[in-house]
Amino acid sequence: MSNEAVGSNKASEAGSLWGGRFEGSTAESVARLSRSIQFDWRLAKYDIDGTLAHIKALQSAGYLNLAELKKLEKDLVELAKRVELGSFQAKPSDEDVHSALERGLIEISGGELGGKVRAGRSRNDQIATLIRTYLLDQSDVIQALVEELVDVLAVRAEEHLGVAMPGRTHFQHAQPVLLSHHLLAHAWPLLRDLERFADWRKRASLSPYGAGALAGNTLGIDPNLVAQELGLAGPTQNSIDATSSRDVVAEFGFIATMIGINLSRFAEEIIIWATAEFGYVRLADAFSTGSSIMPQKKNPDVAELARGKAGRMIGDLTGLLSTLKGLPLAYNRDLQEDKEPVFDMVDTLTVLLPAFSGMVATMKFNVERLEALAPAGFSLATDVAEWLVKKKVVFRDAHEITGNLVSYCEKHGLELHEVPDAEMAKISEALTPDVREVLSVAGSIKARSGAGATALPRVLDQLTAIRRLVPKRDA
């Protein structure tokens, strides 16, 4: 048996992939600190996929014959099956997913054949590749869930075409808008998140395999072959950068966090809309919870959890960025901390998004209240000012005249359309009775017909554009 094989056995018994130059065993406190198996085991499938690609490169470079390749392929498929069924599991003594799976492969293939697999690669280029392939898969899952929510928003907009509601700035009544327009305002940020994922994939789809520990390998392993086998676009351009950078992980984290933030913004509105004071929506029982002491309560927990989990994701991203900010080249063990934050983000979004979509799909809008409140708070004042501008009044003067009209209404407890013609004329001779043509919600909304505005034809344009990006799903 070679010295290398002896070292391999010694390390294997310790649950790690190293140890030949060390005397004695690692302190248990250090071993506990070093272990990542408790969270990186979820990468087992991706580790096996990487090994399947790697052994083809080993065979192509002459370090495995064809029979050995076929044997290892068969054994790796068997190992993957055992992992999936749970008959092979990581042990607490395994340092990480790589060491656990090498142990599993050696159990099937034997030490001599299984021991050849590690040649030409390092855990540094392995993990840098695995996290990419894992996140690429998870981005597909998250994308499908985001598209489902966009579809729900589009359906709800289609169901309420023509329904008016108060539009707000500074959370004060501003101008009337269509409910459909407001709902679609939450769809477009999510679609931009999907665009970000599409752009991110260009950078994530490069394979660090072949970078070795930091400087590449001397065995003639073809990184293009490995990348092709993994379905990636090609190898990374610099071996040091490949093993030491995690900006691809951080970028995924940013996009995931941005999705969480976009959900949280809508959640905040839904929480407010569901109060007795607002009464805009009624949440379905299936997407609400009750109180352990107050039998009347119906709580918007899905929306509240969305709001809370957005804060947690911001913490995940901030922690990851803080870990990366001061690392010198090349690999540092600090990078072990890159996985748990994005694992948490993936777990959070894959649980949150279906519940959020269900809440939005089933909540009932109080159309009568929305439309009754649409003109409240003098929300048609801007229409008066712009009507005056169309009558050749300088906007500075039009703004002041309209402000005086609002002040009159406040003093007398009136809405804009309730001011008598004679009183309007006292405020300004420019306020002729014809101004009443803009003192309606329907007229205000119809007049706002520019690109991206709230008029119904423009809302229909949005729906057409969204349906090109996210086709309507089967009921």
Short mmCIF file of C-alpha atoms in Angstrom, two decimals:
data_model
loop_
_atom_site.label_atom_id
_atom_site.label_comp_id
_atom_site.label_asym_id
_atom_site.label_seq_id
_atom_site.Cartn_x
_atom_site.Cartn_y
_atom_site.Cartn_z
CA MET A 1 0.00 0.00 0.00
CA SER A 2 1.38 3.43 -0.91
CA ASN A 3 2.09 6.15 1.62
CA GLU A 4 -0.71 8.16 0.00
CA ALA A 5 -3.14 5.32 0.61
CA VAL A 6 -2.03 5.07 4.24
CA GLY A 7 -2.61 8.80 4.68
CA SER A 8 -5.98 8.50 3.03
CA ASN A 9 -7.06 5.75 5.42
CA LYS A 10 -5.85 7.72 8.42
CA ALA A 11 -7.77 10.79 7.29
CA SER A 12 -10.82 8.75 6.41
CA GLU A 13 -10.96 7.29 9.88
CA ALA A 14 -10.95 10.83 11.26
CA GLY A 15 -13.81 11.81 8.96
CA SER A 16 -11.70 14.27 6.96
CA LEU A 17 -9.76 14.39 3.70
CA TRP A 18 -6.41 15.40 5.21
CA GLY A 19 -4.10 14.46 8.06
CA GLY A 20 -1.00 12.82 6.60
CA ARG A 21 1.44 15.47 7.82
CA PHE A 22 -0.20 15.85 11.23
CA GLU A 23 0.80 13.94 14.34
CA GLY A 24 -2.01 12.91 16.63
CA SER A 25 -5.63 13.85 16.26
CA THR A 26 -7.37 17.19 15.99
CA ALA A 27 -8.73 18.65 19.21
CA GLU A 28 -12.41 17.81 19.54
CA SER A 29 -13.31 21.48 19.99
CA VAL A 30 -11.56 22.29 16.68
CA ALA A 31 -13.23 19.35 14.96
CA ARG A 32 -16.64 20.57 16.12
CA LEU A 33 -15.87 24.08 14.96
CA SER A 34 -14.64 22.88 11.56
CA ARG A 35 -17.54 20.61 10.71
CA SER A 36 -20.01 21.81 8.11
CA ILE A 37 -21.73 18.47 7.48
CA GLN A 38 -24.72 19.57 9.55
CA PHE A 39 -25.68 22.09 6.85
CA ASP A 40 -23.80 21.23 3.66
CA TRP A 41 -25.24 17.70 3.40
CA ARG A 42 -28.00 19.19 1.25
CA LEU A 43 -25.32 19.56 -1.44
CA ALA A 44 -24.80 15.77 -1.62
CA LYS A 45 -26.58 15.39 -4.97
CA TYR A 46 -24.50 18.19 -6.46
CA ASP A 47 -21.28 16.75 -5.06
CA ILE A 48 -22.04 13.38 -6.70
CA ASP A 49 -22.91 15.12 -9.99
CA GLY A 50 -19.57 16.92 -9.81
CA THR A 51 -17.73 13.67 -9.15
CA LEU A 52 -19.44 11.99 -12.11
CA ALA A 53 -18.18 14.81 -14.31
CA HIS A 54 -14.73 14.76 -12.71
CA ILE A 55 -14.10 11.05 -13.29
CA LYS A 56 -14.83 11.51 -16.98
CA ALA A 57 -12.14 14.16 -17.05
CA LEU A 58 -9.81 11.80 -15.16
CA GLN A 59 -10.44 9.06 -17.69
CA SER A 60 -9.95 11.47 -20.59
CA ALA A 61 -6.61 12.53 -19.08
CA GLY A 62 -5.49 8.90 -18.69
CA TYR A 63 -5.78 8.42 -14.92
CA LEU A 64 -8.68 5.97 -15.14
CA ASN A 65 -9.18 3.27 -17.73
CA LEU A 66 -12.60 2.74 -19.31
CA ALA A 67 -13.48 -0.18 -17.06
CA GLU A 68 -12.64 1.86 -13.96
CA LEU A 69 -14.74 4.74 -15.26
CA LYS A 70 -17.74 2.48 -15.84
CA LYS A 71 -17.36 0.90 -12.41
CA LEU A 72 -17.14 4.29 -10.70
CA GLU A 73 -20.12 5.64 -12.63
CA LYS A 74 -22.19 2.65 -11.54
CA ASP A 75 -21.04 3.00 -7.96
CA LEU A 76 -21.75 6.73 -7.86
CA VAL A 77 -25.27 6.13 -9.16
CA GLU A 78 -25.70 3.57 -6.40
CA LEU A 79 -24.35 6.03 -3.84
CA ALA A 80 -26.78 8.70 -5.07
CA LYS A 81 -29.63 6.21 -4.68
CA ARG A 82 -28.56 5.37 -1.13
CA VAL A 83 -28.35 9.05 -0.25
CA GLU A 84 -31.80 9.69 -1.67
CA LEU A 85 -33.32 6.73 0.19
CA GLY A 86 -31.48 7.61 3.40
CA SER A 87 -29.67 4.27 3.64
CA PHE A 88 -26.38 6.18 3.43
CA GLN A 89 -26.17 9.19 5.71
CA ALA A 90 -23.51 11.51 6.96
CA LYS A 91 -21.99 10.74 10.34
CA PRO A 92 -21.38 13.35 13.01
CA SER A 93 -17.67 12.57 12.61
CA ASP A 94 -17.69 13.49 8.91
CA GLU A 95 -16.09 16.87 8.42
CA ASP A 96 -18.16 17.90 5.41
CA VAL A 97 -20.22 16.62 2.50
CA HIS A 98 -17.08 15.86 0.48
CA SER A 99 -15.51 13.62 3.09
CA ALA A 100 -18.81 11.87 3.82
CA LEU A 101 -19.40 11.02 0.17
CA GLU A 102 -15.83 9.89 -0.39
CA ARG A 103 -16.33 7.54 2.54
CA GLY A 104 -19.55 6.31 0.94
CA LEU A 105 -17.91 5.76 -2.44
CA ILE A 106 -15.01 3.83 -0.90
CA GLU A 107 -17.49 1.62 0.93
CA ILE A 108 -18.91 0.64 -2.48
CA SER A 109 -15.87 0.82 -4.77
CA GLY A 110 -13.09 -0.09 -2.37
CA GLY A 111 -10.16 2.02 -1.22
CA GLU A 112 -7.96 1.52 -4.27
CA LEU A 113 -10.47 2.57 -6.93
CA GLY A 114 -12.41 5.02 -4.77
CA GLY A 115 -9.16 6.59 -3.63
CA LYS A 116 -8.29 7.64 -7.19
CA VAL A 117 -11.22 10.02 -7.51
CA ARG A 118 -9.75 12.86 -5.49
CA ALA A 119 -6.83 13.37 -7.88
CA GLY A 120 -6.85 16.68 -9.75
CA ARG A 121 -9.34 18.51 -7.59
CA SER A 122 -9.56 20.27 -4.26
CA ARG A 123 -12.43 20.88 -1.89
CA ASN A 124 -11.87 24.53 -2.80
CA ASP A 125 -12.88 24.18 -6.44
CA GLN A 126 -15.45 21.51 -5.57
CA ILE A 127 -17.46 23.65 -3.17
CA ALA A 128 -17.18 26.73 -5.36
CA THR A 129 -18.83 24.70 -8.11
CA LEU A 130 -21.41 22.91 -5.98
CA ILE A 131 -22.83 26.09 -4.51
CA ARG A 132 -23.31 27.44 -8.03
CA THR A 133 -25.10 24.36 -9.37
CA TYR A 134 -27.27 24.20 -6.25
CA LEU A 135 -28.26 27.86 -6.48
CA LEU A 136 -28.95 27.56 -10.21
CA ASP A 137 -31.46 24.81 -9.46
CA GLN A 138 -33.00 26.75 -6.58
CA SER A 139 -33.33 29.87 -8.70
CA ASP A 140 -35.51 27.85 -11.08
CA VAL A 141 -37.74 26.81 -8.18
CA ILE A 142 -38.01 30.36 -6.85
CA GLN A 143 -38.64 31.74 -10.33
CA ALA A 144 -41.60 29.41 -10.81
CA LEU A 145 -43.06 30.51 -7.46
CA VAL A 146 -42.59 34.19 -8.28
CA GLU A 147 -44.25 33.67 -11.65
CA GLU A 148 -47.18 32.05 -9.85
CA LEU A 149 -47.59 35.16 -7.69
CA VAL A 150 -47.34 37.45 -10.74
CA ASP A 151 -50.03 35.35 -12.39
CA VAL A 152 -52.24 35.73 -9.30
CA LEU A 153 -51.75 39.51 -9.35
CA ALA A 154 -52.67 39.63 -13.03
CA VAL A 155 -55.78 37.52 -12.45
CA ARG A 156 -56.91 39.76 -9.59
CA ALA A 157 -56.31 42.81 -11.79
CA GLU A 158 -58.37 41.26 -14.59
CA GLU A 159 -61.17 40.52 -12.13
CA HIS A 160 -61.40 44.17 -11.02
CA LEU A 161 -60.99 46.16 -14.22
CA GLY A 162 -62.52 49.61 -13.82
CA VAL A 163 -62.67 49.55 -10.00
CA ALA A 164 -61.30 52.78 -8.51
CA MET A 165 -59.46 53.20 -5.23
CA PRO A 166 -57.53 55.92 -3.40
CA GLY A 167 -53.98 56.34 -4.62
CA ARG A 168 -51.56 57.56 -1.97
CA THR A 169 -48.28 59.36 -1.53
CA HIS A 170 -46.80 59.79 1.94
CA PHE A 171 -49.65 57.42 2.83
CA GLN A 172 -52.07 60.32 2.37
CA HIS A 173 -54.82 60.47 -0.25
CA ALA A 174 -53.24 61.74 -3.46
CA GLN A 175 -55.10 60.82 -6.68
CA PRO A 176 -57.63 58.14 -7.59
CA VAL A 177 -56.25 55.13 -9.43
CA LEU A 178 -57.59 51.83 -10.65
CA LEU A 179 -57.29 48.90 -8.26
CA SER A 180 -55.90 46.91 -11.20
CA HIS A 181 -53.20 49.50 -11.70
CA HIS A 182 -52.24 49.30 -8.03
CA LEU A 183 -52.08 45.50 -8.04
CA LEU A 184 -49.90 45.47 -11.14
CA ALA A 185 -47.56 47.94 -9.43
CA HIS A 186 -46.63 44.99 -7.21
CA ALA A 187 -46.16 42.66 -10.19
CA TRP A 188 -43.51 44.69 -12.01
CA PRO A 189 -40.88 44.65 -9.21
CA LEU A 190 -41.22 40.86 -9.06
CA LEU A 191 -40.71 40.66 -12.82
CA ARG A 192 -37.56 42.75 -12.43
CA ASP A 193 -36.38 40.24 -9.84
CA LEU A 194 -36.82 37.52 -12.45
CA GLU A 195 -34.79 39.61 -14.89
CA ARG A 196 -32.08 39.85 -12.26
CA PHE A 197 -32.04 36.06 -11.93
CA ALA A 198 -31.71 35.72 -15.71
CA ASP A 199 -28.73 38.08 -15.73
CA TRP A 200 -27.20 36.40 -12.64
CA ARG A 201 -27.29 33.01 -14.37
CA LYS A 202 -24.77 34.25 -16.95
CA ARG A 203 -22.19 34.64 -14.17
CA ALA A 204 -23.30 31.67 -12.09
CA SER A 205 -23.08 29.25 -15.03
CA LEU A 206 -19.29 29.09 -15.04
CA SER A 207 -17.50 26.13 -13.44
CA PRO A 208 -14.61 26.57 -10.97
CA TYR A 209 -13.75 22.86 -11.40
CA GLY A 210 -10.11 22.60 -12.45
CA ALA A 211 -9.00 25.57 -10.35
CA GLY A 212 -7.75 23.17 -7.69
CA ALA A 213 -6.83 24.73 -4.39
CA LEU A 214 -6.05 28.05 -6.11
CA ALA A 215 -3.52 27.63 -8.96
CA GLY A 216 -5.07 25.05 -11.28
CA ASN A 217 -3.96 21.43 -11.70
CA THR A 218 -0.97 19.74 -13.28
CA LEU A 219 -2.72 16.53 -14.32
CA GLY A 220 -4.15 17.81 -17.56
CA ILE A 221 -7.76 17.63 -16.30
CA ASP A 222 -9.97 19.37 -18.89
CA PRO A 223 -12.18 21.93 -17.10
CA ASN A 224 -14.24 22.41 -20.26
CA LEU A 225 -15.23 18.74 -20.18
CA VAL A 226 -16.32 19.01 -16.53
CA ALA A 227 -18.30 22.19 -17.22
CA GLN A 228 -20.02 20.56 -20.18
CA GLU A 229 -20.96 17.50 -18.14
CA LEU A 230 -22.45 19.74 -15.46
CA GLY A 231 -24.46 21.72 -17.99
CA LEU A 232 -22.46 24.89 -17.35
CA ALA A 233 -21.30 27.39 -19.95
CA GLY A 234 -17.57 26.85 -19.41
CA PRO A 235 -14.76 27.20 -16.86
CA THR A 236 -14.07 30.31 -14.83
CA GLN A 237 -11.41 32.62 -16.15
CA ASN A 238 -9.03 32.78 -13.15
CA SER A 239 -8.32 29.94 -10.76
CA ILE A 240 -7.58 32.20 -7.78
CA ASP A 241 -10.76 34.18 -8.30
CA ALA A 242 -12.73 30.97 -8.85
CA THR A 243 -11.91 29.51 -5.44
CA SER A 244 -11.86 32.68 -3.35
CA SER A 245 -14.81 34.73 -4.59
CA ARG A 246 -18.42 34.36 -3.56
CA ASP A 247 -19.94 37.38 -5.25
CA VAL A 248 -22.14 34.97 -7.24
CA VAL A 249 -23.54 33.69 -3.94
CA ALA A 250 -23.97 37.21 -2.58
CA GLU A 251 -25.70 38.29 -5.78
CA PHE A 252 -28.15 35.41 -5.45
CA GLY A 253 -28.67 36.52 -1.86
CA PHE A 254 -29.41 40.07 -2.96
CA ILE A 255 -32.00 38.95 -5.51
CA ALA A 256 -33.65 36.62 -3.02
CA THR A 257 -33.69 39.38 -0.41
CA MET A 258 -35.15 41.82 -2.92
CA ILE A 259 -37.98 39.37 -3.56
CA GLY A 260 -38.55 39.23 0.19
CA ILE A 261 -38.59 43.03 0.40
CA ASN A 262 -41.08 43.29 -2.47
CA LEU A 263 -43.35 40.81 -0.71
CA SER A 264 -42.98 42.73 2.53
CA ARG A 265 -44.06 46.02 0.94
CA PHE A 266 -47.27 44.44 -0.34
CA ALA A 267 -47.73 42.63 2.96
CA GLU A 268 -47.65 45.95 4.83
CA GLU A 269 -50.50 47.24 2.68
CA ILE A 270 -52.55 44.07 3.09
CA ILE A 271 -52.17 44.25 6.87
CA ILE A 272 -53.50 47.81 6.83
CA TRP A 273 -56.21 47.10 4.25
CA ALA A 274 -57.60 44.29 6.42
CA THR A 275 -58.17 46.54 9.46
CA ALA A 276 -61.65 47.70 10.42
CA GLU A 277 -60.56 51.31 9.85
CA PHE A 278 -59.66 50.65 6.22
CA GLY A 279 -61.86 47.69 5.38
CA TYR A 280 -60.46 47.37 1.86
CA VAL A 281 -60.09 43.58 1.96
CA ARG A 282 -61.31 40.53 3.82
CA LEU A 283 -58.81 37.70 4.08
CA ALA A 284 -59.90 34.12 3.54
CA ASP A 285 -60.12 31.97 6.66
CA ALA A 286 -57.69 29.46 5.14
CA PHE A 287 -54.99 32.16 4.95
CA SER A 288 -55.60 33.74 8.36
CA THR A 289 -55.15 32.68 11.97
CA GLY A 290 -56.98 33.30 15.22
CA SER A 291 -56.13 34.28 18.76
CA SER A 292 -55.68 31.96 21.72
CA ILE A 293 -57.62 34.36 23.96
CA MET A 294 -59.71 36.66 21.75
CA PRO A 295 -62.30 34.59 19.89
CA GLN A 296 -63.21 37.38 17.45
CA LYS A 297 -59.71 37.83 16.06
CA LYS A 298 -58.74 37.11 12.45
CA ASN A 299 -55.07 37.84 12.04
CA PRO A 300 -53.15 38.49 8.78
CA ASP A 301 -50.32 36.17 9.81
CA VAL A 302 -49.17 35.33 6.27
CA ALA A 303 -48.59 39.01 5.54
CA GLU A 304 -46.99 39.59 8.94
CA LEU A 305 -44.65 36.64 8.50
CA ALA A 306 -43.71 37.91 5.03
CA ARG A 307 -42.82 41.23 6.59
CA GLY A 308 -40.84 39.58 9.37
CA LYS A 309 -38.98 37.15 7.14
CA ALA A 310 -37.86 39.99 4.89
CA GLY A 311 -35.97 41.38 7.88
CA ARG A 312 -34.41 37.98 8.51
CA MET A 313 -33.26 37.76 4.89
CA ILE A 314 -31.72 41.21 5.09
CA GLY A 315 -29.79 39.90 8.09
CA ASP A 316 -28.65 36.85 6.11
CA LEU A 317 -27.40 39.04 3.27
CA THR A 318 -25.71 41.53 5.58
CA GLY A 319 -23.93 38.73 7.42
CA LEU A 320 -22.71 37.20 4.17
CA LEU A 321 -21.41 40.51 2.85
CA SER A 322 -19.67 41.19 6.15
CA THR A 323 -17.94 37.80 5.92
CA LEU A 324 -16.66 38.54 2.42
CA LYS A 325 -15.52 42.11 2.91
CA GLY A 326 -12.01 41.57 4.25
CA LEU A 327 -10.84 38.26 2.80
CA PRO A 328 -7.42 38.19 1.11
CA LEU A 329 -6.80 35.92 -1.86
CA ALA A 330 -7.16 33.01 -2.20
CA TYR A 331 -9.40 30.56 -0.31
CA ASN A 332 -10.07 31.17 3.38
CA ARG A 333 -12.08 29.00 5.73
CA ASP A 334 -14.35 31.97 6.39
CA LEU A 335 -16.02 31.00 3.10
CA GLN A 336 -17.62 28.06 4.88
CA GLU A 337 -20.04 30.73 6.14
CA ASP A 338 -21.39 31.47 2.65
CA LYS A 339 -23.86 28.61 2.54
CA GLU A 340 -26.13 28.89 5.57
CA PRO A 341 -27.37 32.40 4.69
CA VAL A 342 -28.49 31.45 1.19
CA PHE A 343 -29.81 28.07 2.36
CA ASP A 344 -32.00 30.00 4.78
CA MET A 345 -33.14 32.35 2.01
CA VAL A 346 -34.06 29.42 -0.24
CA ASP A 347 -35.97 27.71 2.56
CA THR A 348 -37.74 30.95 3.46
CA LEU A 349 -38.91 31.83 -0.04
CA THR A 350 -39.98 28.32 -1.00
CA VAL A 351 -42.27 28.22 2.04
CA LEU A 352 -43.39 31.86 1.97
CA LEU A 353 -44.23 32.38 -1.71
CA PRO A 354 -46.96 29.69 -2.02
CA ALA A 355 -48.70 30.95 1.14
CA PHE A 356 -48.45 34.56 -0.03
CA SER A 357 -49.87 33.70 -3.46
CA GLY A 358 -52.74 31.85 -1.80
CA MET A 359 -53.51 34.82 0.43
CA VAL A 360 -53.63 37.23 -2.52
CA ALA A 361 -55.65 34.83 -4.68
CA THR A 362 -58.36 34.40 -2.05
CA MET A 363 -58.74 37.81 -0.41
CA LYS A 364 -61.98 39.64 -1.21
CA PHE A 365 -61.95 43.34 -2.07
CA ASN A 366 -64.60 45.67 -0.67
CA VAL A 367 -65.24 47.35 -4.01
CA GLU A 368 -67.93 49.70 -2.70
CA ARG A 369 -65.66 51.08 0.01
CA LEU A 370 -62.70 51.45 -2.32
CA GLU A 371 -64.72 53.45 -4.82
CA ALA A 372 -66.41 55.53 -2.13
CA LEU A 373 -63.02 56.55 -0.74
CA ALA A 374 -61.37 57.16 -4.12
CA PRO A 375 -62.29 60.89 -4.25
CA ALA A 376 -61.78 61.48 -0.50
CA GLY A 377 -59.04 63.73 0.80
CA PHE A 378 -59.50 66.15 -2.09
CA SER A 379 -57.77 63.68 -4.40
CA LEU A 380 -59.18 65.46 -7.47
CA ALA A 381 -57.39 68.71 -6.68
CA THR A 382 -54.60 68.04 -9.16
CA ASP A 383 -57.21 67.52 -11.86
CA VAL A 384 -58.60 71.00 -11.08
CA ALA A 385 -55.14 72.56 -11.30
CA GLU A 386 -54.41 70.84 -14.61
CA TRP A 387 -57.86 71.84 -15.93
CA LEU A 388 -56.93 75.44 -15.18
CA VAL A 389 -53.65 75.03 -17.04
CA LYS A 390 -55.62 73.80 -20.06
CA LYS A 391 -57.59 77.06 -19.74
CA LYS A 392 -54.30 78.96 -20.13
CA VAL A 393 -53.81 79.71 -16.41
CA VAL A 394 -50.13 79.68 -15.42
CA PHE A 395 -49.51 76.57 -13.31
CA ARG A 396 -48.12 78.62 -10.41
CA ASP A 397 -51.43 80.48 -10.25
CA ALA A 398 -53.45 77.33 -10.93
CA HIS A 399 -51.74 75.62 -7.98
CA GLU A 400 -52.59 78.54 -5.66
CA ILE A 401 -56.20 78.80 -6.87
CA THR A 402 -56.73 75.09 -6.30
CA GLY A 403 -55.11 75.32 -2.88
CA ASN A 404 -57.56 78.10 -1.96
CA LEU A 405 -60.42 75.90 -3.16
CA VAL A 406 -59.24 73.04 -0.94
CA SER A 407 -58.90 75.45 2.01
CA TYR A 408 -62.50 76.59 1.47
CA CYS A 409 -63.67 72.97 1.44
CA GLU A 410 -61.83 72.18 4.65
CA LYS A 411 -63.36 75.18 6.43
CA HIS A 412 -66.88 74.30 5.32
CA GLY A 413 -66.70 70.50 5.51
CA LEU A 414 -67.25 70.03 1.79
CA GLU A 415 -65.75 67.90 -0.95
CA LEU A 416 -64.56 69.64 -4.11
CA HIS A 417 -67.62 68.77 -6.16
CA GLU A 418 -69.95 70.12 -3.44
CA VAL A 419 -68.79 73.75 -3.66
CA PRO A 420 -71.50 75.95 -5.23
CA ASP A 421 -70.68 77.66 -8.53
CA ALA A 422 -70.99 81.10 -6.95
CA GLU A 423 -68.46 80.26 -4.25
CA MET A 424 -66.05 78.87 -6.83
CA ALA A 425 -66.29 82.13 -8.76
CA LYS A 426 -65.46 84.08 -5.58
CA ILE A 427 -62.29 82.02 -5.16
CA SER A 428 -61.29 82.70 -8.78
CA GLU A 429 -63.09 83.79 -11.88
CA ALA A 430 -61.15 81.09 -13.68
CA LEU A 431 -63.19 78.45 -11.78
CA THR A 432 -66.15 78.38 -14.14
CA PRO A 433 -68.91 75.73 -13.87
CA ASP A 434 -67.14 73.76 -16.60
CA VAL A 435 -64.61 72.66 -13.98
CA ARG A 436 -67.12 70.04 -12.83
CA GLU A 437 -66.23 67.94 -15.87
CA VAL A 438 -63.02 66.91 -14.05
CA LEU A 439 -64.57 66.59 -10.60
CA SER A 440 -65.27 62.88 -10.96
CA VAL A 441 -63.17 59.84 -10.26
CA ALA A 442 -64.01 58.28 -13.61
CA GLY A 443 -62.98 61.43 -15.46
CA SER A 444 -59.75 61.74 -13.50
CA ILE A 445 -58.72 58.17 -14.21
CA LYS A 446 -59.71 58.32 -17.87
CA ALA A 447 -57.67 61.50 -18.38
CA ARG A 448 -54.47 59.82 -17.17
CA SER A 449 -53.84 57.93 -20.37
CA GLY A 450 -50.12 58.35 -20.94
CA ALA A 451 -47.75 55.40 -21.09
CA GLY A 452 -47.78 53.47 -17.83
CA ALA A 453 -50.62 55.53 -16.35
CA THR A 454 -53.78 54.41 -14.60
CA ALA A 455 -56.35 54.78 -17.41
CA LEU A 456 -58.00 51.48 -18.30
CA PRO A 457 -56.42 51.17 -21.79
CA ARG A 458 -52.96 51.53 -20.24
CA VAL A 459 -53.78 48.93 -17.58
CA LEU A 460 -54.83 46.57 -20.37
CA ASP A 461 -51.49 47.29 -22.07
CA GLN A 462 -49.72 46.24 -18.87
CA LEU A 463 -51.71 43.04 -18.66
CA THR A 464 -50.84 42.20 -22.25
CA ALA A 465 -47.15 42.79 -21.56
CA ILE A 466 -47.24 40.72 -18.36
CA ARG A 467 -49.04 37.86 -20.10
CA ARG A 468 -46.25 37.74 -22.68
CA LEU A 469 -43.79 37.24 -19.83
CA VAL A 470 -45.96 35.06 -17.60
CA PRO A 471 -48.72 33.21 -19.51
CA LYS A 472 -51.97 32.60 -17.67
CA ARG A 473 -51.93 29.37 -15.73
CA ASP A 474 -54.55 26.68 -15.97
CA ALA A 475 -57.18 26.87 -13.26
#
